[in-house]
Tab-separated table of C-alpha atoms and ligand atoms in Angstrom:
chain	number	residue	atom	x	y	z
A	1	UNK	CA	-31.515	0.934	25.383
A	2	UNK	CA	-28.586	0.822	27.024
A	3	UNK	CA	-25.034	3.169	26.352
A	4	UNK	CA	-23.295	0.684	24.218
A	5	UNK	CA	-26.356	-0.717	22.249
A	6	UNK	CA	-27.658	3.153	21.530
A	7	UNK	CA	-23.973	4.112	19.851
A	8	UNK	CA	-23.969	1.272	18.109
A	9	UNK	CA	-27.454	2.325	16.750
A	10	UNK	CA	-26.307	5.790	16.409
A	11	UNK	CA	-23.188	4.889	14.571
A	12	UNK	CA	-24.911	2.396	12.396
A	13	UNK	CA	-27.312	5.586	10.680
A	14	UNK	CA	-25.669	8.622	11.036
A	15	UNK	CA	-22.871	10.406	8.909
A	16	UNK	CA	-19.774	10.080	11.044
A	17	UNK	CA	-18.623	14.076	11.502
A	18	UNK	CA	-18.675	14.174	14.945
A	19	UNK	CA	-16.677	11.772	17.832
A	20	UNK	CA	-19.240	12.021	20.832
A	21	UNK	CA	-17.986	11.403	24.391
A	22	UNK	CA	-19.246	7.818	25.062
A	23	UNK	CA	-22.650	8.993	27.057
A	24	UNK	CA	-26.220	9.014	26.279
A	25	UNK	CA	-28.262	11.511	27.780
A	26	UNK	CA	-32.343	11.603	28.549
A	27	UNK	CA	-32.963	14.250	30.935
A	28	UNK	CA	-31.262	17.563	32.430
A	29	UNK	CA	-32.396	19.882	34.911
A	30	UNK	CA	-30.399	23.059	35.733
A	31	UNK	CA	-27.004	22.539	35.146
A	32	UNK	CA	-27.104	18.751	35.428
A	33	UNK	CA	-28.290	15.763	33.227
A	34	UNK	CA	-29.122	12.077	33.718
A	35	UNK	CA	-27.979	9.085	31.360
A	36	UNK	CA	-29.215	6.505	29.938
A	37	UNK	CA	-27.878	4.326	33.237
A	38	UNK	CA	-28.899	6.845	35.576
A	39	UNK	CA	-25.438	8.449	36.008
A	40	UNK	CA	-25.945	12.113	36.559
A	41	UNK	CA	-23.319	14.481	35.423
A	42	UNK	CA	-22.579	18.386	36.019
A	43	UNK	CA	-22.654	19.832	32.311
A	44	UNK	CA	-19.823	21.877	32.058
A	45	UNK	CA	-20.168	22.728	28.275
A	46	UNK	CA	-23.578	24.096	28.072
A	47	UNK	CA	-24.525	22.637	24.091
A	48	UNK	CA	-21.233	25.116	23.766
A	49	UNK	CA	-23.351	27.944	25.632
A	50	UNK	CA	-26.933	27.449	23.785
A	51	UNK	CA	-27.597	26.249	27.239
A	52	UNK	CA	-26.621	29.067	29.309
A	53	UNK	CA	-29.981	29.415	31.553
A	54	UNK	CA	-29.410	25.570	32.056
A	55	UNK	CA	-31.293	22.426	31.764
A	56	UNK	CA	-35.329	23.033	31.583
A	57	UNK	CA	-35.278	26.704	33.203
A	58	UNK	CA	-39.021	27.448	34.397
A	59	UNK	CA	-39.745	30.311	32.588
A	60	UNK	CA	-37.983	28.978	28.970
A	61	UNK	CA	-39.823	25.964	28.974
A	62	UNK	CA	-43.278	27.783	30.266
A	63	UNK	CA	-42.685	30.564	27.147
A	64	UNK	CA	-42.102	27.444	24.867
A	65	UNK	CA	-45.175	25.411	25.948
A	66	UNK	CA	-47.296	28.501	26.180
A	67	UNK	CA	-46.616	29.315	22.789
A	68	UNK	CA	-46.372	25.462	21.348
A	69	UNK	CA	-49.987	25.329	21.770
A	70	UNK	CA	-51.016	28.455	20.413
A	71	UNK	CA	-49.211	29.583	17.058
A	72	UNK	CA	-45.724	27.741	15.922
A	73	UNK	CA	-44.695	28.669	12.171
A	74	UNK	CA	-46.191	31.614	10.231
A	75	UNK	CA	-43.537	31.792	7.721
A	76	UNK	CA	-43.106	35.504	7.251
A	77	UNK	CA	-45.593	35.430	4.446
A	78	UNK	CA	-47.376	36.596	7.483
A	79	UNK	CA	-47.196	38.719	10.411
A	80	UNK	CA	-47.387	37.019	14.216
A	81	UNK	CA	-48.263	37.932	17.188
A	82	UNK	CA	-44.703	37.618	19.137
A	83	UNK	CA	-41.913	39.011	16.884
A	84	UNK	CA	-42.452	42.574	17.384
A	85	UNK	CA	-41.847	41.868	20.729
A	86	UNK	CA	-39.174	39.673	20.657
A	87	UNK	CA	-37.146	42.040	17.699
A	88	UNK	CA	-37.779	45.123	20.145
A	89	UNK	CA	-36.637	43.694	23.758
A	90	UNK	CA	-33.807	42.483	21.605
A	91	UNK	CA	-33.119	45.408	19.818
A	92	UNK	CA	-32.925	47.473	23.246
A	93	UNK	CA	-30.942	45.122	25.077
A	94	UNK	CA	-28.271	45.462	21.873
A	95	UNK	CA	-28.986	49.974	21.857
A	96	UNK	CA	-29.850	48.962	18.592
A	97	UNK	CA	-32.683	50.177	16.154
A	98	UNK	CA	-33.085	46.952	13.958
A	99	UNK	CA	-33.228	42.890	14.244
A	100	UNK	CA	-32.909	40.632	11.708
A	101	UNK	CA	-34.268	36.829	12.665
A	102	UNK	CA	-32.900	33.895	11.438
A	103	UNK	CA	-32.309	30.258	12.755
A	104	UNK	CA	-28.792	29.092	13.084
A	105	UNK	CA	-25.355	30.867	14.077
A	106	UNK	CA	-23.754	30.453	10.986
A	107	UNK	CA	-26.903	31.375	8.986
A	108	UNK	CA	-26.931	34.643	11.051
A	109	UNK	CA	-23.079	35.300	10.107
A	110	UNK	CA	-23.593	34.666	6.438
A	111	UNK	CA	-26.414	37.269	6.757
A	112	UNK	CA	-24.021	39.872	8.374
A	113	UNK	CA	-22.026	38.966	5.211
A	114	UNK	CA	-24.400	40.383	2.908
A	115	UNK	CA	-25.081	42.861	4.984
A	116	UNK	CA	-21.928	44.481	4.673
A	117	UNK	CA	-21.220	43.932	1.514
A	118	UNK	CA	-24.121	45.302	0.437
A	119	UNK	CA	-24.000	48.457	2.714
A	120	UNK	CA	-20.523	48.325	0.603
A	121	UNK	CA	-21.597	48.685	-2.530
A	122	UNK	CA	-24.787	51.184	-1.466
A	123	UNK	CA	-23.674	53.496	0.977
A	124	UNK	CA	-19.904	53.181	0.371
A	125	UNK	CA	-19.730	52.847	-3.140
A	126	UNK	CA	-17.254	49.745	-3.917
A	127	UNK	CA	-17.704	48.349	-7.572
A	128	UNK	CA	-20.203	45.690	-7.428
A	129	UNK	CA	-18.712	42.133	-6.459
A	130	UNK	CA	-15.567	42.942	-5.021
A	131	UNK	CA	-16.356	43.470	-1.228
A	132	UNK	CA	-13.558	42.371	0.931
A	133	UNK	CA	-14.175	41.734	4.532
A	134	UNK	CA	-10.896	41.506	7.357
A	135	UNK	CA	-11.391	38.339	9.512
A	136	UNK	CA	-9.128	36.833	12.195
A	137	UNK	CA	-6.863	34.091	12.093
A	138	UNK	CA	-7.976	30.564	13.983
A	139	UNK	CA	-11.514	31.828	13.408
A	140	UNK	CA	-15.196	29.985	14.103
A	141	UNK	CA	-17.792	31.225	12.849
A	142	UNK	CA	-19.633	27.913	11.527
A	143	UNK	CA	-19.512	25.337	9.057
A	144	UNK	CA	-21.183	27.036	5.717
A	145	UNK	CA	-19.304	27.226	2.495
A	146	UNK	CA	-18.620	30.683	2.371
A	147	UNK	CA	-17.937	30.593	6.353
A	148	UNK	CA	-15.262	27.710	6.141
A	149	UNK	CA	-13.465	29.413	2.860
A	150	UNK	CA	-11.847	31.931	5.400
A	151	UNK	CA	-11.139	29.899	8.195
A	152	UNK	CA	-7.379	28.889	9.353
A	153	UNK	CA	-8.387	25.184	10.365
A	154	UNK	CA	-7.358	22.757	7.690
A	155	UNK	CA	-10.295	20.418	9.038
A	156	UNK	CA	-12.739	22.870	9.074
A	157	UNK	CA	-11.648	24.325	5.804
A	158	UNK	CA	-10.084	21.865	3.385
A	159	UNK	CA	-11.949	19.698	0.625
A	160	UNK	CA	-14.605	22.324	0.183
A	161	UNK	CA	-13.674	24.443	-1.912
A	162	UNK	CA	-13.687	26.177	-4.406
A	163	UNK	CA	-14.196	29.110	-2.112
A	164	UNK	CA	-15.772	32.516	-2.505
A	165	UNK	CA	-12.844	34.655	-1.909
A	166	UNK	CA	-13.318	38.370	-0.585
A	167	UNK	CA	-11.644	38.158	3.014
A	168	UNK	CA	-8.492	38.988	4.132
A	169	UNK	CA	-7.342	36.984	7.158
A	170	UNK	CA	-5.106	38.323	9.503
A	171	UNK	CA	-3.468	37.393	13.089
A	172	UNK	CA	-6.085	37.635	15.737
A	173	UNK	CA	-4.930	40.340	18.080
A	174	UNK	CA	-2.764	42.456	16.361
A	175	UNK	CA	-4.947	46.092	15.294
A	176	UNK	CA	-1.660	46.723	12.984
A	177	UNK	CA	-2.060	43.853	10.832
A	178	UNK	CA	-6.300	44.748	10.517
A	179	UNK	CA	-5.314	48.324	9.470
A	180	UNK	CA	-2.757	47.120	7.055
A	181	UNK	CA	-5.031	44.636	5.224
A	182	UNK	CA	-7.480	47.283	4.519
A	183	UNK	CA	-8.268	48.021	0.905
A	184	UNK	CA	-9.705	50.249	-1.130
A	185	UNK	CA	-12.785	47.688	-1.091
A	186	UNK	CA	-12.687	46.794	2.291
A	187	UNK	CA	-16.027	47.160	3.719
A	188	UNK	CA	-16.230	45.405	7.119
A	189	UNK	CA	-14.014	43.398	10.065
A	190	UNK	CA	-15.448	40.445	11.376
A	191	UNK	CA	-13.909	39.269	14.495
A	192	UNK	CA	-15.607	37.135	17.578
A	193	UNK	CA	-14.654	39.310	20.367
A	194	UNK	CA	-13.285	35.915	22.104
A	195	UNK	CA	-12.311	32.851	20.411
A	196	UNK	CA	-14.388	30.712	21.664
A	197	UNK	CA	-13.410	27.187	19.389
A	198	UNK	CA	-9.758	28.681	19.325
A	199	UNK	CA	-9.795	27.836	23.212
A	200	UNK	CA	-11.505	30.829	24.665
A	201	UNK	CA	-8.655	32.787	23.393
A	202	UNK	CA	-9.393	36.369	25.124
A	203	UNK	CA	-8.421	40.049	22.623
A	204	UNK	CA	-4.867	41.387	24.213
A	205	UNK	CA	-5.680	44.628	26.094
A	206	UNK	CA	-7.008	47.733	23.980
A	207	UNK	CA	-7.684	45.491	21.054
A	208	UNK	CA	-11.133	45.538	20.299
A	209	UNK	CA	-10.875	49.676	20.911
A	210	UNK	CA	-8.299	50.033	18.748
A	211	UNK	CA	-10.374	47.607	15.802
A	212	UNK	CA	-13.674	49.597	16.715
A	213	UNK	CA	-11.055	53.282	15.927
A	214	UNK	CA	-9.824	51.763	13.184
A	215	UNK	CA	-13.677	50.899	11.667
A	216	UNK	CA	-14.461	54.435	12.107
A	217	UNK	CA	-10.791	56.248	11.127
A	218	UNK	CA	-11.699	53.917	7.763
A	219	UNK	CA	-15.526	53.842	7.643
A	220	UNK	CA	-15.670	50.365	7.529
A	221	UNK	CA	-18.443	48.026	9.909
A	222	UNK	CA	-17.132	46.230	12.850
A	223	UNK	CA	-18.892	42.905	12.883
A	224	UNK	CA	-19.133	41.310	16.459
A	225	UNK	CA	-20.157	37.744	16.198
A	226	UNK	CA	-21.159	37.169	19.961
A	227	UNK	CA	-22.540	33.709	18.913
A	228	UNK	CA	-20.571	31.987	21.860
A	229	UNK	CA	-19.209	35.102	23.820
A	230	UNK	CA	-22.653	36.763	24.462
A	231	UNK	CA	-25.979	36.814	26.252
A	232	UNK	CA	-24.223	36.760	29.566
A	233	UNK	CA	-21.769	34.179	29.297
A	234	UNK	CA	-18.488	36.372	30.220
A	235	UNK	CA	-20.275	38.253	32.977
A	236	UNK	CA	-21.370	41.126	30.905
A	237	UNK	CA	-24.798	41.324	27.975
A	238	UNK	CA	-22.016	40.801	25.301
A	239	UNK	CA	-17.955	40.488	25.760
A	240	UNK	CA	-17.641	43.641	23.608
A	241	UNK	CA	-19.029	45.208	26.905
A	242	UNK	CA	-15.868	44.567	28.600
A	243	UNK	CA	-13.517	46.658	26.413
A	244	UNK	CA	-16.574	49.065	26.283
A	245	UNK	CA	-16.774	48.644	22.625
A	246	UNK	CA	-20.309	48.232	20.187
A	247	UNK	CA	-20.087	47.193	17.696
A	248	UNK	CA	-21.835	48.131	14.279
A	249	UNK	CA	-23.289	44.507	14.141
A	250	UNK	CA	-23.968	41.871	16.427
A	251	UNK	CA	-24.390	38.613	15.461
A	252	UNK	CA	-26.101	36.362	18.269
A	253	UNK	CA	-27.278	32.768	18.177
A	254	UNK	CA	-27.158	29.576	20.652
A	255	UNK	CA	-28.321	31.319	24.224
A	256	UNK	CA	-30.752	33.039	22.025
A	257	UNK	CA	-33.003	30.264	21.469
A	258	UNK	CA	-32.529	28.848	25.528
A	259	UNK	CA	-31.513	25.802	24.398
A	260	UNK	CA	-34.945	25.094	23.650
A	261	UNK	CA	-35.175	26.131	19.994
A	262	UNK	CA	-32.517	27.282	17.274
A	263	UNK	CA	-32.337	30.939	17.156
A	264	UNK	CA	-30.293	33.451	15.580
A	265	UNK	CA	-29.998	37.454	14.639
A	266	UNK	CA	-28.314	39.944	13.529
A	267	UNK	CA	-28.639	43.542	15.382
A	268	UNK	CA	-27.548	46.952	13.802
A	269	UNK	CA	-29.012	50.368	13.035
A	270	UNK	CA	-31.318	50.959	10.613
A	271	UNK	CA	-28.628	52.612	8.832
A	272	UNK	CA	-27.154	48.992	8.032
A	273	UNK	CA	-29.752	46.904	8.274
A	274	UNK	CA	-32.185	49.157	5.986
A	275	UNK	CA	-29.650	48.187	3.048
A	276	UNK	CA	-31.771	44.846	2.787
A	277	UNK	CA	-34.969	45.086	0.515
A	278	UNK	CA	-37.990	42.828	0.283
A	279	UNK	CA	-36.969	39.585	-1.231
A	280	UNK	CA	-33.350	39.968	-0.741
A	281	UNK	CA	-33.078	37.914	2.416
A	282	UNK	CA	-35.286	35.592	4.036
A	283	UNK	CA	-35.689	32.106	6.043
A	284	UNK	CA	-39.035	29.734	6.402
A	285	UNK	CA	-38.532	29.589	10.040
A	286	UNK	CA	-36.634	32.781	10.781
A	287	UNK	CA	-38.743	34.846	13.109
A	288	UNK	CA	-41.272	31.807	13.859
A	289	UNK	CA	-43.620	32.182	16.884
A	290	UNK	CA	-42.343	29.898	18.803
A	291	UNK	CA	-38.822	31.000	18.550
A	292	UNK	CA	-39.622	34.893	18.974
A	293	UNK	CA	-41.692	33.777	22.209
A	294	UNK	CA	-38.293	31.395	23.517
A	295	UNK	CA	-36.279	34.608	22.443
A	296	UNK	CA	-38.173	37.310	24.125
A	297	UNK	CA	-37.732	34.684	27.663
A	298	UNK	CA	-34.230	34.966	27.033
A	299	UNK	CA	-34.316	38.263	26.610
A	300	UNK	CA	-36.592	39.265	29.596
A	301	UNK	CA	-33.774	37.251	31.715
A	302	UNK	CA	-31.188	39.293	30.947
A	303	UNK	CA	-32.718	42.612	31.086
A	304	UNK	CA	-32.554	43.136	34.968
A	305	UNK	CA	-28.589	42.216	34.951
A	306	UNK	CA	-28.446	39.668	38.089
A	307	UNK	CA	-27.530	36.866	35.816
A	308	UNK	CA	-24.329	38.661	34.285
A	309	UNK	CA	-23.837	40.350	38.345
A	310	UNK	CA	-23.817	36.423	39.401
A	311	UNK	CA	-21.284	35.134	36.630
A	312	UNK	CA	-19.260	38.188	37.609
A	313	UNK	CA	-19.368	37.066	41.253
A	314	UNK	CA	-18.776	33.249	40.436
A	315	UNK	CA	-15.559	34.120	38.434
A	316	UNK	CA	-13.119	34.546	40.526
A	317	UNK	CA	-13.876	31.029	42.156
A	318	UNK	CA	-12.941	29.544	38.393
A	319	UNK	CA	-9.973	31.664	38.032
A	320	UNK	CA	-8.572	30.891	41.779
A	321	UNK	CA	-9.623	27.115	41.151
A	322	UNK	CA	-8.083	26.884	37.763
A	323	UNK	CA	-5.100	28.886	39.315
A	324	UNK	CA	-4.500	25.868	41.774
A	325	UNK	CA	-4.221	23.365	38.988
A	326	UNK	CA	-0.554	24.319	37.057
A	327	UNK	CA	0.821	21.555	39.240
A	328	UNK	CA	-0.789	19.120	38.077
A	329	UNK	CA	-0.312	19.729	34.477
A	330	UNK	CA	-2.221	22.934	33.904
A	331	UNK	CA	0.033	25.127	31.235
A	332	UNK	CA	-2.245	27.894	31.350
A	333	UNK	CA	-5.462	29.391	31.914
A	334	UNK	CA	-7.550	31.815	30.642
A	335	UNK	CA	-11.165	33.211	32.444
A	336	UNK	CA	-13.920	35.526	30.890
A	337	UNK	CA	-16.962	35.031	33.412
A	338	UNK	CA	-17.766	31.408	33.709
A	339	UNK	CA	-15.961	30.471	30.190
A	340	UNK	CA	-12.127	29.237	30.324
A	341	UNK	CA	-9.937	27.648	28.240
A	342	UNK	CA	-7.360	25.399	29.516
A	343	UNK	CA	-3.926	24.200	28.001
A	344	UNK	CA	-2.716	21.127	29.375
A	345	UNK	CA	0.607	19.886	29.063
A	346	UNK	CA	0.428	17.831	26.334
A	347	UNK	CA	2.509	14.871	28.006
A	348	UNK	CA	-0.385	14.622	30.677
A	349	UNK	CA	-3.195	13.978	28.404
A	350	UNK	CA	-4.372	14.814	25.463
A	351	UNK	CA	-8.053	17.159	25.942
A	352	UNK	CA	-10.215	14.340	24.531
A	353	UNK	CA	-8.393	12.064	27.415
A	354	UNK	CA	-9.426	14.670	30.008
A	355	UNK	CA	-13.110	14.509	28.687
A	356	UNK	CA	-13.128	11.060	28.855
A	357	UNK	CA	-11.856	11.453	32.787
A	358	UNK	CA	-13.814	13.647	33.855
A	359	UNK	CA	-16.772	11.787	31.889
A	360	UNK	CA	-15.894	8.781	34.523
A	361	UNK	CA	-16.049	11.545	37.531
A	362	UNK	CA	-19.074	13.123	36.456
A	363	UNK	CA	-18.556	16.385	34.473
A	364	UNK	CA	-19.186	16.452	30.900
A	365	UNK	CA	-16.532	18.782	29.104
A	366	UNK	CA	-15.422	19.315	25.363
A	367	UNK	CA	-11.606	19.371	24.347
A	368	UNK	CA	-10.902	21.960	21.228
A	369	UNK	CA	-7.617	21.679	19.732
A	370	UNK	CA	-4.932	19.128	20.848
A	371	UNK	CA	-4.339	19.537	24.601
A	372	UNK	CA	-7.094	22.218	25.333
A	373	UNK	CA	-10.062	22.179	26.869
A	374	UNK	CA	-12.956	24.613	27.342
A	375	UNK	CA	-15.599	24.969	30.262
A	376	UNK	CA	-18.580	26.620	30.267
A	377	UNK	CA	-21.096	25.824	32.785
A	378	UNK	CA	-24.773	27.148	32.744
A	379	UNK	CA	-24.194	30.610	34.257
A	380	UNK	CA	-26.798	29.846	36.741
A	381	UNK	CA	-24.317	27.442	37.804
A	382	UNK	CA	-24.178	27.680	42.001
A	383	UNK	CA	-20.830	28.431	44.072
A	384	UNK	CA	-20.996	24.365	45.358
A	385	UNK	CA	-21.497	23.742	41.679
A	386	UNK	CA	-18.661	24.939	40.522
A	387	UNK	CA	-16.421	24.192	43.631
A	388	UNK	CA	-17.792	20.337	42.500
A	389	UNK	CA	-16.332	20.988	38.914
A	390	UNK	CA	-13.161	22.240	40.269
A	391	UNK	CA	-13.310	19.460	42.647
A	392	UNK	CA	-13.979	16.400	39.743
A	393	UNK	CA	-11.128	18.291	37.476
A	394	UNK	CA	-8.674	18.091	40.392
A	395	UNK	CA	-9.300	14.227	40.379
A	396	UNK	CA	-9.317	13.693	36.478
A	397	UNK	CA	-5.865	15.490	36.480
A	398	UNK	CA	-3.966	13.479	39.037
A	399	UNK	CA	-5.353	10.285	37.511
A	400	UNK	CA	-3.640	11.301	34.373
A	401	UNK	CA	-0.560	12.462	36.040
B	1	PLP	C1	-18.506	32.250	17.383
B	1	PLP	C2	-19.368	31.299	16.611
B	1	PLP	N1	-19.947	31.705	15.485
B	1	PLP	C3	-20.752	30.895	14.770
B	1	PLP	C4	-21.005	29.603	15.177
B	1	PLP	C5	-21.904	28.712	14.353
B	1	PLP	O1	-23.106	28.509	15.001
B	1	PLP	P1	-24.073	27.302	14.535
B	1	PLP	O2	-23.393	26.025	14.924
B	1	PLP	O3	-25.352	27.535	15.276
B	1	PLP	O4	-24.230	27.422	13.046
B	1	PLP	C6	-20.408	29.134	16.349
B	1	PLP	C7	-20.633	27.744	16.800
B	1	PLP	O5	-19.925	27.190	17.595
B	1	PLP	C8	-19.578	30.003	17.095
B	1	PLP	O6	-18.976	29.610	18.217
């Protein structure tokens, strides 16, 4: 089918909650896909960094076929042969004790959620049921009910309430405005480490240290939800590394299944993790063969380091690239790795214009809010790769301007 007849097809079946760019796509390889027409494009989003080892890497797709013909879904009425594998190369890689499967990235923050509450109400003694957890303003951390109760987007948020109450939100960035929203009942801060939907929004300097001396000075649990930020994508294992911060909990999802399968987990001490009993938490597909054997793959890639050495190396050439762009309508830029976030001027182009632009020149992007747009290439993305992306952006910009 061609472009046009397959949205119409699309469009005609499907609940309308999300405005594609106009492209169909059939096949990717590394960091580039094919459409329906042939066109090939550089992906510069990544499936918003669940595709971080790219397009169809070798040893992804050979863990995934491997284990597709062997053993797929146990259920965890039953032990398999891959988790404890997959749960300790995961643990290690986190210099954590425990791992906590699940499927989805905002399945694996609701479970950090109960996690802390009840480590709360067990090992900190708050009366049962009131729990309050500190999150930051212009948050993402997924689409659930609870999750979208405390976010600060009124299209996220609005029409689904009522809403479960027990968080505190507070101005992203600012450690004096966590410490004074803390409670008698407080029990945990959840905070991505960047903001990735906010616009790749990076923590001012000394933030995340100050949250993680705050955590301890109040014995609360700093909850890192590295869903976007982690698994290489800013040049270190998780962003957290950066500031040289861990976290009591990290929350992980997208890379974690390579793009091939949904994964997700949540990674803390036995100390935290232990407050969860048999039959208090659970999934049908959490901790399934076939994602354990995906997720140890991922996991095995990262290990040696040479992925988040070459994103390291690669991100200066983003930051000098982006750098050369204010003329033509660049407000401002901001670089973690191979992740930015870029503000246009807003009488330029709108970021869903830009998209569509650079759609036409061959790079597929994703605007967030208004005029800003986020890029996040595979991070085995090669130095021609991304001088092409810088390249195709230059274009899209001074056909807007
Ligand atoms: C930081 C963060 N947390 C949670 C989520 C939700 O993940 P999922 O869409 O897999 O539920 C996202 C998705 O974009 C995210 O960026």
């Amino acid at each position: 089918m061609s472009t046009t007849d397959t949205i119409a097809a699309e469009d005609a079946v499907l609940a309308q909650t999300y405005a594609p760019l106009p492209v169909v796509l059939t096949s990717g390889s590394g960091a580039w896909v094919r459409d329906v027409e042939g066109r090939e494009y550089l992906d510069a989003l990544a499936g918003y960094s669940a595709l971080n080892f790219g397009h169809g890497h070798p040893e992804l797709l050979a863990a995934a076929e491997e284990q597709l013909h062997r053993l797929t879904l146990t259920s965890r009425a039953f032990r398999n042969d891959r988790l404890a594998e997959f749960a300790g190369r995961l643990a290690r890689l986190c210099g954590k004790e425990r791992v906590l499967p699940m499927n989805t990235g905002a399945e694996a923050v609701e479970t950090a959620i109960k996690v802390a509450r009840k480590w709360g109400y067990t090992r900190r003694g708050v009366p049962d049921g009131q729990a309050r957890i500190i999150a930051a303003e212009n948050n993402f951390h997924g689409r659930t009910t609870t999750i979208v109760g405390f976010s600060t987007d009124p299209a996220t948020r609005s029409g689904f309430g009522p809403y479960d109450g027990g968080f505190d939100v507070v101005p992203y960035g600012s450690a004096a405005a966590v410490e004074a929203a803390i409670t008698p009942t407080t029990v945990a801060v959840l905070l991505e480490p960047i903001q990735g939907e906010a616009g790749v929004v990076l923590p001012p300097p000394g933030y995340l240290a100050q949250v993680r001396e705050i955590c301890d000075r109040h014995g609360l649990l700093l909850l890192a939800d590295e869903i976007q930020s982690g698994l290489g994508r800013t040049g270190h294992t998780f962003a957290c590394d950066a500031d040289d911060v861990v976290p009591d909990v990290y929350i992980l999802g997208k890379a974690l299944g390579g793009g091939i399968v949904p994964v997700s987990a949540v990674v803390a001490d036995h100390a935290v993790l232990g407050v969860l009993g048999v039959g208090e938490h659970g999934s049908t597909f959490g901790g399934n063969p076939l994602a354990a054997a995906v997720g140890s793959a991922v996991v095995r890639l990262l290990e040696p380091g040479d992925i988040q050495e070459h994103v390291r190396s690669l991100s200066p050439v983003l930051e000098e690239g982006l750098a050369r762009l204010a003329p033509l309508g660049v407000r401002s830029h901001r670089v973690r790795g191979l992740w930015a976030g870029i503000d246009l001027d807003p009488r330029v182009a709108s970021g869903r214009r830009l998209c569509e632009r650079l759609l036409e020149h061959g790079v597929l992007a994703k605007d967030t809010h208004g005029s800003t747009i986020r890029l996040a290439p595979p991070l085995l993305v090669t130095e021609e790769e991304l001088h092409f992306l810088l390249a195709r952006l230059e274009a899209a910009l001074a056909d807007l301007g």
